[in-house]
Short mmCIF file of C-alpha atoms in Angstrom, two decimals:
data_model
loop_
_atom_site.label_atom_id
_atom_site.label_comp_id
_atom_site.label_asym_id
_atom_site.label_seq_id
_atom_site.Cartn_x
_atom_site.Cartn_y
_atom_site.Cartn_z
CA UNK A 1 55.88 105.01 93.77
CA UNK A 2 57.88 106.48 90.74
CA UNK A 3 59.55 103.69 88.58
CA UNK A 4 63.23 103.58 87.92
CA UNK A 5 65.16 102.26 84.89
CA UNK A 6 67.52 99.26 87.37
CA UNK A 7 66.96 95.76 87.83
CA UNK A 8 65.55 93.52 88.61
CA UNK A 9 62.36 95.66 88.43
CA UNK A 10 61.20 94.82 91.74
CA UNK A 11 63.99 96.85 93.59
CA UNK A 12 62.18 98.98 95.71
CA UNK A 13 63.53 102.98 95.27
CA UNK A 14 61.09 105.24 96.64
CA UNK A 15 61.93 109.09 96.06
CA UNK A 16 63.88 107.96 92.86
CA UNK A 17 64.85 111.12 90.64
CA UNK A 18 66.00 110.02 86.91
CA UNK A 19 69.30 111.42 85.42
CA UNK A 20 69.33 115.34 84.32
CA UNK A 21 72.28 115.15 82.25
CA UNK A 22 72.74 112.55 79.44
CA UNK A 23 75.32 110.02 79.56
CA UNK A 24 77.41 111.80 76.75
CA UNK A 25 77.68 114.72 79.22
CA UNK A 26 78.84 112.62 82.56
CA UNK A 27 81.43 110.64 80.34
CA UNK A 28 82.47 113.97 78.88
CA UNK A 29 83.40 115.72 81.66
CA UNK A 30 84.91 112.90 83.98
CA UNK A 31 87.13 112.33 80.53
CA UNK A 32 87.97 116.44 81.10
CA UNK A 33 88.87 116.33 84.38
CA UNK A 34 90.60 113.03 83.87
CA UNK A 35 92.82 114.63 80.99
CA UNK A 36 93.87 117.77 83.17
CA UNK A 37 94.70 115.29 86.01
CA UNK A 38 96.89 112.80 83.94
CA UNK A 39 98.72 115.88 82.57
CA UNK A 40 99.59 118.15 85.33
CA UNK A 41 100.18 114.72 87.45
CA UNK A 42 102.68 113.80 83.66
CA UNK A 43 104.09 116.87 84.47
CA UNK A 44 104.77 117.18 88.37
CA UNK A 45 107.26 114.80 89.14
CA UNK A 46 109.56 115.56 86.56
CA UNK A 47 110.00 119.10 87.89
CA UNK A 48 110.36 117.17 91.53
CA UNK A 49 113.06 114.73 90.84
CA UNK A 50 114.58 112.94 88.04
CA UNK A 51 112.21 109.96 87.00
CA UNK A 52 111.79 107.50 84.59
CA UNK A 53 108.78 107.07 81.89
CA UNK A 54 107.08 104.04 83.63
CA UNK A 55 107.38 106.14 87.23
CA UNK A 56 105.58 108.97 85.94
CA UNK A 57 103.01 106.96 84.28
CA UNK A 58 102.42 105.13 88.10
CA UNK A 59 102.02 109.06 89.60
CA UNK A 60 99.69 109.33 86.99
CA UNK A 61 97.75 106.03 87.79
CA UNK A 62 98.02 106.39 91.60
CA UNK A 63 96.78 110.46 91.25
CA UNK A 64 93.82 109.57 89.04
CA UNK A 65 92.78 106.47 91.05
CA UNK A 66 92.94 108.37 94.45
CA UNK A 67 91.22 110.82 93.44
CA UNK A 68 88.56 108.97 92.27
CA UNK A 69 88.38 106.64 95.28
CA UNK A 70 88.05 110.34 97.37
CA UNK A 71 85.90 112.19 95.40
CA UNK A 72 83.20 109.72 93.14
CA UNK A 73 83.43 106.74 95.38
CA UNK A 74 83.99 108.84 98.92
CA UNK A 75 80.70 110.37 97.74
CA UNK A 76 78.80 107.32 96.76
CA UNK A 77 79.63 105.74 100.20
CA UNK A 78 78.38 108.13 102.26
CA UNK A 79 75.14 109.13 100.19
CA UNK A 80 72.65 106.55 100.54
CA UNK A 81 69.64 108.81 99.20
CA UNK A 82 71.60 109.84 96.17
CA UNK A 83 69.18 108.45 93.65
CA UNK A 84 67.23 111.19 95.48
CA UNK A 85 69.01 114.07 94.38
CA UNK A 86 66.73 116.85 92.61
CA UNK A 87 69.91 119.29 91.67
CA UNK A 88 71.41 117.37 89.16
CA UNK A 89 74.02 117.49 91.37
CA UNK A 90 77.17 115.71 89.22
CA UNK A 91 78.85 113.19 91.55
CA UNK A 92 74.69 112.06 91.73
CA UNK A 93 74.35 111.66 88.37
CA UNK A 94 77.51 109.74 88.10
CA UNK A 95 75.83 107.44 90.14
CA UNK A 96 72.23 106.95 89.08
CA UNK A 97 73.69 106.56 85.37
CA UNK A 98 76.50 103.55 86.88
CA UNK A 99 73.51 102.05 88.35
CA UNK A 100 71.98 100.79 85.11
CA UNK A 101 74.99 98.44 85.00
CA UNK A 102 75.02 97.78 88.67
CA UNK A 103 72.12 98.32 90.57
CA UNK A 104 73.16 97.48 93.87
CA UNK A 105 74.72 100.82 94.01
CA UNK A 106 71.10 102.14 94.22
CA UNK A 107 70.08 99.54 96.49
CA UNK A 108 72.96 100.40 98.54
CA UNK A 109 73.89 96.92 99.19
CA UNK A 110 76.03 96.14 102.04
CA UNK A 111 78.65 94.56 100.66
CA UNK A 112 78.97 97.73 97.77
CA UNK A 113 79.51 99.91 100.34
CA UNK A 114 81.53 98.10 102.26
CA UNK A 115 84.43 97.69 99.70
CA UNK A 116 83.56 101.04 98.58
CA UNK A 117 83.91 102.59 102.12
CA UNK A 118 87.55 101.20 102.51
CA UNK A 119 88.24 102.08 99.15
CA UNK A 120 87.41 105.58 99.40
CA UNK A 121 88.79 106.15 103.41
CA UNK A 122 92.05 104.06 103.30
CA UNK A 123 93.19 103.01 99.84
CA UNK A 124 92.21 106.97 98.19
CA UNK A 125 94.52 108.96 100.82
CA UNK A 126 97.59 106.10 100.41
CA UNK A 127 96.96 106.20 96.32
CA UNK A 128 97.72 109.88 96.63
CA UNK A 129 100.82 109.14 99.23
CA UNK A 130 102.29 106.72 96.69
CA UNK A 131 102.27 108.85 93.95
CA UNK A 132 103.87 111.43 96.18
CA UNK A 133 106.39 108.63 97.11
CA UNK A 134 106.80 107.32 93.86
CA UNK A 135 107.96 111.04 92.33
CA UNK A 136 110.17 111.61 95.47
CA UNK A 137 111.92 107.95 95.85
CA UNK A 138 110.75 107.03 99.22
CA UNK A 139 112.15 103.87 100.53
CA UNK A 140 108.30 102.85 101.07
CA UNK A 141 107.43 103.55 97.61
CA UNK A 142 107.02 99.80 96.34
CA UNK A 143 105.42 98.21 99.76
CA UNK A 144 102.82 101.09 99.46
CA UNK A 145 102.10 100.38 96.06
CA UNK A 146 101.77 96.86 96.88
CA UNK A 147 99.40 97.24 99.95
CA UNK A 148 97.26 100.12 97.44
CA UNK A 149 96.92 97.56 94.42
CA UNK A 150 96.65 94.45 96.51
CA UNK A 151 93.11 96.23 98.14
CA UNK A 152 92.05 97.19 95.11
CA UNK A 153 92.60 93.68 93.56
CA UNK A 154 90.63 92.16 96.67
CA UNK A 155 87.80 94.82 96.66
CA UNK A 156 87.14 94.14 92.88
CA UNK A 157 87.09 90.23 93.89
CA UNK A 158 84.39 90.68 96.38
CA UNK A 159 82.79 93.22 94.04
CA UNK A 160 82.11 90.22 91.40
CA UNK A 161 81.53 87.39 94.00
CA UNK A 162 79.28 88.82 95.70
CA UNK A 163 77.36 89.55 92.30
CA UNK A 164 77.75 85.84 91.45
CA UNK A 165 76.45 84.52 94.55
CA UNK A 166 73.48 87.03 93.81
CA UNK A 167 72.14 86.24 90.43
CA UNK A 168 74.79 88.93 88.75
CA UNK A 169 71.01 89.90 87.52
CA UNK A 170 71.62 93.74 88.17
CA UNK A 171 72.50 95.23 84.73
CA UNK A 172 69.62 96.82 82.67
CA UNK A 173 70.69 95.16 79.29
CA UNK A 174 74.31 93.39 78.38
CA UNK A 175 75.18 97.05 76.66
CA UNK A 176 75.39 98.44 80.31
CA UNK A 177 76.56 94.89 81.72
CA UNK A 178 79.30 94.90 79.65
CA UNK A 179 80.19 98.88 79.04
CA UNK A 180 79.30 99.77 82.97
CA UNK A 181 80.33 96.61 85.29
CA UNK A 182 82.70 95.30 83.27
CA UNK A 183 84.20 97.84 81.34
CA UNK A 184 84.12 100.65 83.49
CA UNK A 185 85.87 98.37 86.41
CA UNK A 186 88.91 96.08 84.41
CA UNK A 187 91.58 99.09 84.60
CA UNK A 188 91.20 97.67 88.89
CA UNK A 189 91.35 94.57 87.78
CA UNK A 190 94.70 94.26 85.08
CA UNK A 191 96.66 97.82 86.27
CA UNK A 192 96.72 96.59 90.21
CA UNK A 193 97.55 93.22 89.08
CA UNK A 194 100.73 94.65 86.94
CA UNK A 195 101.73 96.86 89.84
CA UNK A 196 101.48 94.04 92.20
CA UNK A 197 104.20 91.82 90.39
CA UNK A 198 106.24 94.29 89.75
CA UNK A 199 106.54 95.84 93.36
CA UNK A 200 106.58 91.88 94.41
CA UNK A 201 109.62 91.32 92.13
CA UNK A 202 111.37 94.74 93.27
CA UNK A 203 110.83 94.02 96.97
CA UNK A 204 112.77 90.46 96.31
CA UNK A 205 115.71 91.71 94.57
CA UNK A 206 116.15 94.41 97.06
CA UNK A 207 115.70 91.79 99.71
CA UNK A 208 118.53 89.07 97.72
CA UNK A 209 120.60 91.76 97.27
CA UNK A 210 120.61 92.43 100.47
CA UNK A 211 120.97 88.87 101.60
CA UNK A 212 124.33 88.75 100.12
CA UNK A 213 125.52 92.04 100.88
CA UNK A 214 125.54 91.91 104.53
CA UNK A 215 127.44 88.32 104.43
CA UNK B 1 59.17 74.85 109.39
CA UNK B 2 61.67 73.62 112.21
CA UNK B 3 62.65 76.21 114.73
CA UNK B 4 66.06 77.11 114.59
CA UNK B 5 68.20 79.13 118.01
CA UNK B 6 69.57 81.88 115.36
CA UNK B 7 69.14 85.73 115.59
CA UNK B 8 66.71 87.24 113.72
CA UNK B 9 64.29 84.72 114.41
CA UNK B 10 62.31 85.63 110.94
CA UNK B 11 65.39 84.04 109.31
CA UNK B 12 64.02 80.86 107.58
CA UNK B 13 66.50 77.61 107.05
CA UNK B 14 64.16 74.67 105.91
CA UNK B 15 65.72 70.81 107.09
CA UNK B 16 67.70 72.65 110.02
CA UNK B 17 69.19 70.27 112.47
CA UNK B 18 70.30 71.44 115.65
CA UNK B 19 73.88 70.00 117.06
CA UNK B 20 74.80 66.84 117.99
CA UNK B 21 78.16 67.80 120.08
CA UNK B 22 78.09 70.40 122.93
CA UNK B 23 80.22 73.39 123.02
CA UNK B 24 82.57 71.93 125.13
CA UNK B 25 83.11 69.19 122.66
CA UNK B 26 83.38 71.05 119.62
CA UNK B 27 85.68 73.75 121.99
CA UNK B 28 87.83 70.71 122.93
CA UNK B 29 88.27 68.93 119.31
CA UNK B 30 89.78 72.44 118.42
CA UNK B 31 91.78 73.04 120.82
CA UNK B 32 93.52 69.72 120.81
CA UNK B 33 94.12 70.27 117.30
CA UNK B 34 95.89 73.50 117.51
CA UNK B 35 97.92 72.47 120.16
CA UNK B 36 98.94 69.42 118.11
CA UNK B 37 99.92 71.62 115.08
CA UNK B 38 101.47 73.95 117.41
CA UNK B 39 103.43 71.79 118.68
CA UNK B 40 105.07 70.31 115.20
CA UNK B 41 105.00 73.78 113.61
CA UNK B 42 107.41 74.85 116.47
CA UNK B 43 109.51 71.68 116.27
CA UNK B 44 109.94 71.31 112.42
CA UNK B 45 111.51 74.72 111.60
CA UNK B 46 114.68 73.87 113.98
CA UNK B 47 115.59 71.09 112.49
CA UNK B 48 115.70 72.66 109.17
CA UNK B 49 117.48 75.75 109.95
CA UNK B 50 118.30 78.39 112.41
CA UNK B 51 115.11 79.83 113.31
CA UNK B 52 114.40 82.88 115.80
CA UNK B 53 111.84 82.28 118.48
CA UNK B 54 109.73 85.09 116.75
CA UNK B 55 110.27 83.68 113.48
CA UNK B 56 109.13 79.87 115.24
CA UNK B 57 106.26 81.72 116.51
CA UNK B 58 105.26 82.88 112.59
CA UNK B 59 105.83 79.49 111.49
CA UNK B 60 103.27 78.55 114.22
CA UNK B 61 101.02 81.03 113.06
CA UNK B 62 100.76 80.92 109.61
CA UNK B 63 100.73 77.02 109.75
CA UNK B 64 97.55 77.45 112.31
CA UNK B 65 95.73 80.19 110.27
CA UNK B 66 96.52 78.26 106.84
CA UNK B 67 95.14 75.24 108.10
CA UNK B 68 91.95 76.76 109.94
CA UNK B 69 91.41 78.44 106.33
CA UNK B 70 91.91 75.14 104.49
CA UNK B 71 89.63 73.26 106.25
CA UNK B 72 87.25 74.99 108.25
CA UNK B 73 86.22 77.93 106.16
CA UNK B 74 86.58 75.47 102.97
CA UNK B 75 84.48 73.62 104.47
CA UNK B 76 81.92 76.33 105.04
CA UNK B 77 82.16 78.26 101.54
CA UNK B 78 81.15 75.56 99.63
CA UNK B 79 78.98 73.91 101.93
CA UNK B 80 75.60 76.26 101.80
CA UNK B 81 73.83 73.42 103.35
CA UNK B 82 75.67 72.98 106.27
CA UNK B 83 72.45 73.76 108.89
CA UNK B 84 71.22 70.53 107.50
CA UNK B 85 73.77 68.10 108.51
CA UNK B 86 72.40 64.84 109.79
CA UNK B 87 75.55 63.08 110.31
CA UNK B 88 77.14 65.10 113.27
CA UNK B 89 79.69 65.85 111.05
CA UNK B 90 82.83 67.86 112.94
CA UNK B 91 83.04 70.90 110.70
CA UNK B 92 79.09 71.57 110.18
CA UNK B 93 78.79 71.19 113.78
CA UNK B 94 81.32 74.32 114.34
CA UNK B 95 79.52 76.84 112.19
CA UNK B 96 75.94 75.78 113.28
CA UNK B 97 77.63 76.14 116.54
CA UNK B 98 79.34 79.68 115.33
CA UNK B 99 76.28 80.77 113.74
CA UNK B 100 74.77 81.21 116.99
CA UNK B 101 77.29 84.28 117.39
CA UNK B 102 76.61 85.25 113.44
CA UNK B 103 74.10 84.09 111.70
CA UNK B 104 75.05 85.20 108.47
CA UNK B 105 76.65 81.81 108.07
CA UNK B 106 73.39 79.89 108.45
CA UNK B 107 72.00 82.32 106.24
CA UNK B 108 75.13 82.14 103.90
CA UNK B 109 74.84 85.60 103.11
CA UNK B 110 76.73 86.65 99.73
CA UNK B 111 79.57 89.35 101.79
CA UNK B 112 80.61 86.58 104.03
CA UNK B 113 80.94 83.42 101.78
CA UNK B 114 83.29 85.87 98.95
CA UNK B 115 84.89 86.69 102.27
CA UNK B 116 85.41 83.55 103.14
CA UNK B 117 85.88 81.66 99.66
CA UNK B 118 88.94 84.33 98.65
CA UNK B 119 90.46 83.36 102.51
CA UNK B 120 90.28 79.89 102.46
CA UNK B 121 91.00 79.49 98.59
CA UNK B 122 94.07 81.64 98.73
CA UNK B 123 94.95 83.18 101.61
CA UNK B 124 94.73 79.23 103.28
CA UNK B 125 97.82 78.05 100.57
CA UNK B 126 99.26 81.34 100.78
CA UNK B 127 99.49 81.02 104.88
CA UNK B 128 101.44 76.98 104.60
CA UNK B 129 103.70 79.12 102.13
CA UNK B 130 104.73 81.85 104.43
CA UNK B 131 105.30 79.25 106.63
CA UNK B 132 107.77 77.16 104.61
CA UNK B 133 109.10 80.86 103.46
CA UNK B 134 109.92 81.81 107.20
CA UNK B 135 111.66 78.40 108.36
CA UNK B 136 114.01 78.49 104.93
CA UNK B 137 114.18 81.83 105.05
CA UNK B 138 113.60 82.92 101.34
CA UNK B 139 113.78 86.40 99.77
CA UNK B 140 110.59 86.85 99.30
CA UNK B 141 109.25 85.98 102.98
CA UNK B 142 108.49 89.45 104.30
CA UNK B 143 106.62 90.48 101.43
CA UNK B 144 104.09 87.32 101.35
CA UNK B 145 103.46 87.48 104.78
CA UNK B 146 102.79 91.03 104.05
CA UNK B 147 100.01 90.31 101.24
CA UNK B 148 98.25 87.69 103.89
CA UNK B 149 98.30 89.78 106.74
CA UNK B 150 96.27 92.65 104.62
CA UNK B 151 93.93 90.12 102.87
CA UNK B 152 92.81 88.69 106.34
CA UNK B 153 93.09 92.37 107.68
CA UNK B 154 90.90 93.29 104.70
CA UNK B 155 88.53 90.52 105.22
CA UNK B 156 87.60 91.30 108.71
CA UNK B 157 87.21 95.02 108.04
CA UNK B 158 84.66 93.95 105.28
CA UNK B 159 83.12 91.03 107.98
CA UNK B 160 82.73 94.17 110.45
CA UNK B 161 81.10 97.06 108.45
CA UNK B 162 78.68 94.53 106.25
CA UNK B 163 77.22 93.60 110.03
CA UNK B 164 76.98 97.00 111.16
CA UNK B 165 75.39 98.44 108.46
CA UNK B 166 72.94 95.55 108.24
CA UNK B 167 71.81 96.30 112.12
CA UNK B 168 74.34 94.07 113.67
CA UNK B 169 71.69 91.94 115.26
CA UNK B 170 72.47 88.50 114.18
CA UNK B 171 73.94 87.28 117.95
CA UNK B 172 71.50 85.22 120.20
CA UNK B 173 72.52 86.83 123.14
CA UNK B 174 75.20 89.17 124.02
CA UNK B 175 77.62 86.25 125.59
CA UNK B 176 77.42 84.60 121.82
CA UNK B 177 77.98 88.39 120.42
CA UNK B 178 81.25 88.93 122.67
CA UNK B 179 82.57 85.58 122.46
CA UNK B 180 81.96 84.11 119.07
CA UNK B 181 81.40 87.46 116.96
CA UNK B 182 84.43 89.42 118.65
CA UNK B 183 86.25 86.94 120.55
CA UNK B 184 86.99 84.22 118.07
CA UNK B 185 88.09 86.73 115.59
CA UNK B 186 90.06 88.87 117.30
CA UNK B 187 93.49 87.21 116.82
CA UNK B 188 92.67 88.34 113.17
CA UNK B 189 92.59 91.52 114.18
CA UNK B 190 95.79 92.22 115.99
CA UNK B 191 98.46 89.42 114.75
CA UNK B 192 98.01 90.37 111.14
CA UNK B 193 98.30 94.00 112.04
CA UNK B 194 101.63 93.68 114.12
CA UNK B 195 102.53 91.61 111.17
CA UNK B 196 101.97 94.01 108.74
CA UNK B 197 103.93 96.93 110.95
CA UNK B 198 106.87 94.14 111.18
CA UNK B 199 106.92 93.34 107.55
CA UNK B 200 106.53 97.08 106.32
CA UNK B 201 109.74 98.18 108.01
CA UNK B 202 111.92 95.26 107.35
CA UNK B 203 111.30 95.72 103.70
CA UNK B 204 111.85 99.63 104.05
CA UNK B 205 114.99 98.58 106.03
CA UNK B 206 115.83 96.73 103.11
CA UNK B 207 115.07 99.04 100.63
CA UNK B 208 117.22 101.79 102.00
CA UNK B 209 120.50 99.90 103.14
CA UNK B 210 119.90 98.73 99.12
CA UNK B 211 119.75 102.54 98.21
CA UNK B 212 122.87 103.19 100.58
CA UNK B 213 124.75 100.76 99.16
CA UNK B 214 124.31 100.63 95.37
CA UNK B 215 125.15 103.89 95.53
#
């Protein structure tokens, strides 16, 4: 059996490959790919339709985050063996390095997969609908951002109870506890939040307004 | 080590006691109950204002669902020891009952008790306040019963794929699996989702007569 860098030690990984690239090199180019993204999704909309700052900054959020949910985590959740992978295969790496701050990713743990299923089939296609509706006005545009951020906020809720209720004893060393599982997951936990009152609020005043208007 | 009826038999819960009450009784207990809170959840909202029958019916609903939260599934997230129960206490005596069907609960496996600790902590208060929202008819009832309706939706996705992707074997037989497992949860599969459709379009409705009108 070939040892592995997770914990607790014990976790049982046979077939485990370590990383190929360093962690410089994984943060380097998901920070690439997340800079062309955030620009050309900066850019879109305002070509599309006349929008404001804030609006283009949420078809920036809802681009990056879908595609994320699709691609990394739509990967993860169907790849149980990926701490197996021998090409250095990028999405694999992603992965095995994440895992020092969360090792029931490599354990593929039920409840991980789970969340990160639904994440990946339902909330990644709608993330990419909302931005679309967002940039074009749709009348669904706030309930859809609402249902999106209200999953996500649930999913990252189960993510740390289910931690707790574990031991929460699956980072290698606070560095990775802190960088990794917390870190690496609070833009889920504040952005949705933000996005949630603010839909919440818009979805009242429409409704008020409404109220009054067909008196 | 006492025997226990659960499925897998391997499972090991030290100090279980079996039931006091048949199924029958424990059937019967519940079933009185929701017809009592039926019953006052349809009266109330009629004497405080003019109600639909479908809204009565959501008032019913929520009031039901908030309460089973509440109490039974409080009850069972922060009672671990439950199996244990010497005292033939009413709400251990359903989910040593229910366990039969799932025995994650005996177990108190960590997907299930997040699960049920986010539904009965704030889905359960959430529920009584759609309720009240419905019967007075506030602005912001659509959207609340909304953000309940995907929670619980949420919730029993999670319940689902956890099972099935840890071999879906923890029914004693397959009358326990089809009655308990599916049965009993299956009004949380289809009211929150007609819900959901409901709520969407009424606050798309909403949204664009808004549009049309501040035009």
């Amino acid at each position: 059996m070939e040892g592995h860098p997770y914990s607790p030690k014990d976790l049982n990984l046979p077939g485990f490959v370590p990383n190929f690239l360093p962690p410089s090199t994984i943060l380097g180019v998901f920070a690439a790919a997340f800079a062309i993204v955030f620009s050309v999704s900066w850019i879109l909309p305002g070509l599309v339709s006349k929008t404001t700052k804030l609006e283009r900054l949420l078809v920036c959020w809802f681009t990056i985050t879908g595609l994320i949910h699709i691609i990394v985590e739509g990967y993860f959740a169907f790849s149980p063996d990926f701490y197996k992978d021998k090409t250095g295969f990028y999405l694999a790496e992603i992965w095995k390095e994440y895992s020092k701050g969360d090792s029931r990713y490599a354990s593929f743990d039920s409840a991980i997969v789970s969340v990160e299923a639904v994440t990946a089939v339902i909330e990644g296609p709608a993330c990419l609908l909302a931005a679309y509706a967002i940039a074009t006005r749709k009348s669904y545009r706030y309930v859809l951002q609402l249902a999106i951020s209200l999953g996500q906020f649930y999913g990252l809720v189960i993510y740390y109870i289910t931690a707790i209720l574990e031991g929460d004893h699956f980072a290698v060393s606070p560095l990775y506890y802190y960088a990794y599982y917390i870190g690496a997951n609070s833009p889920w936990g504040f952005i949705p939040f933000l996005i949630i009152i603010r839909c919440w609020r818009k979805i009242c005043q429409s409704e008020g307004r409404n109220k009054i208007k067909t008196k």
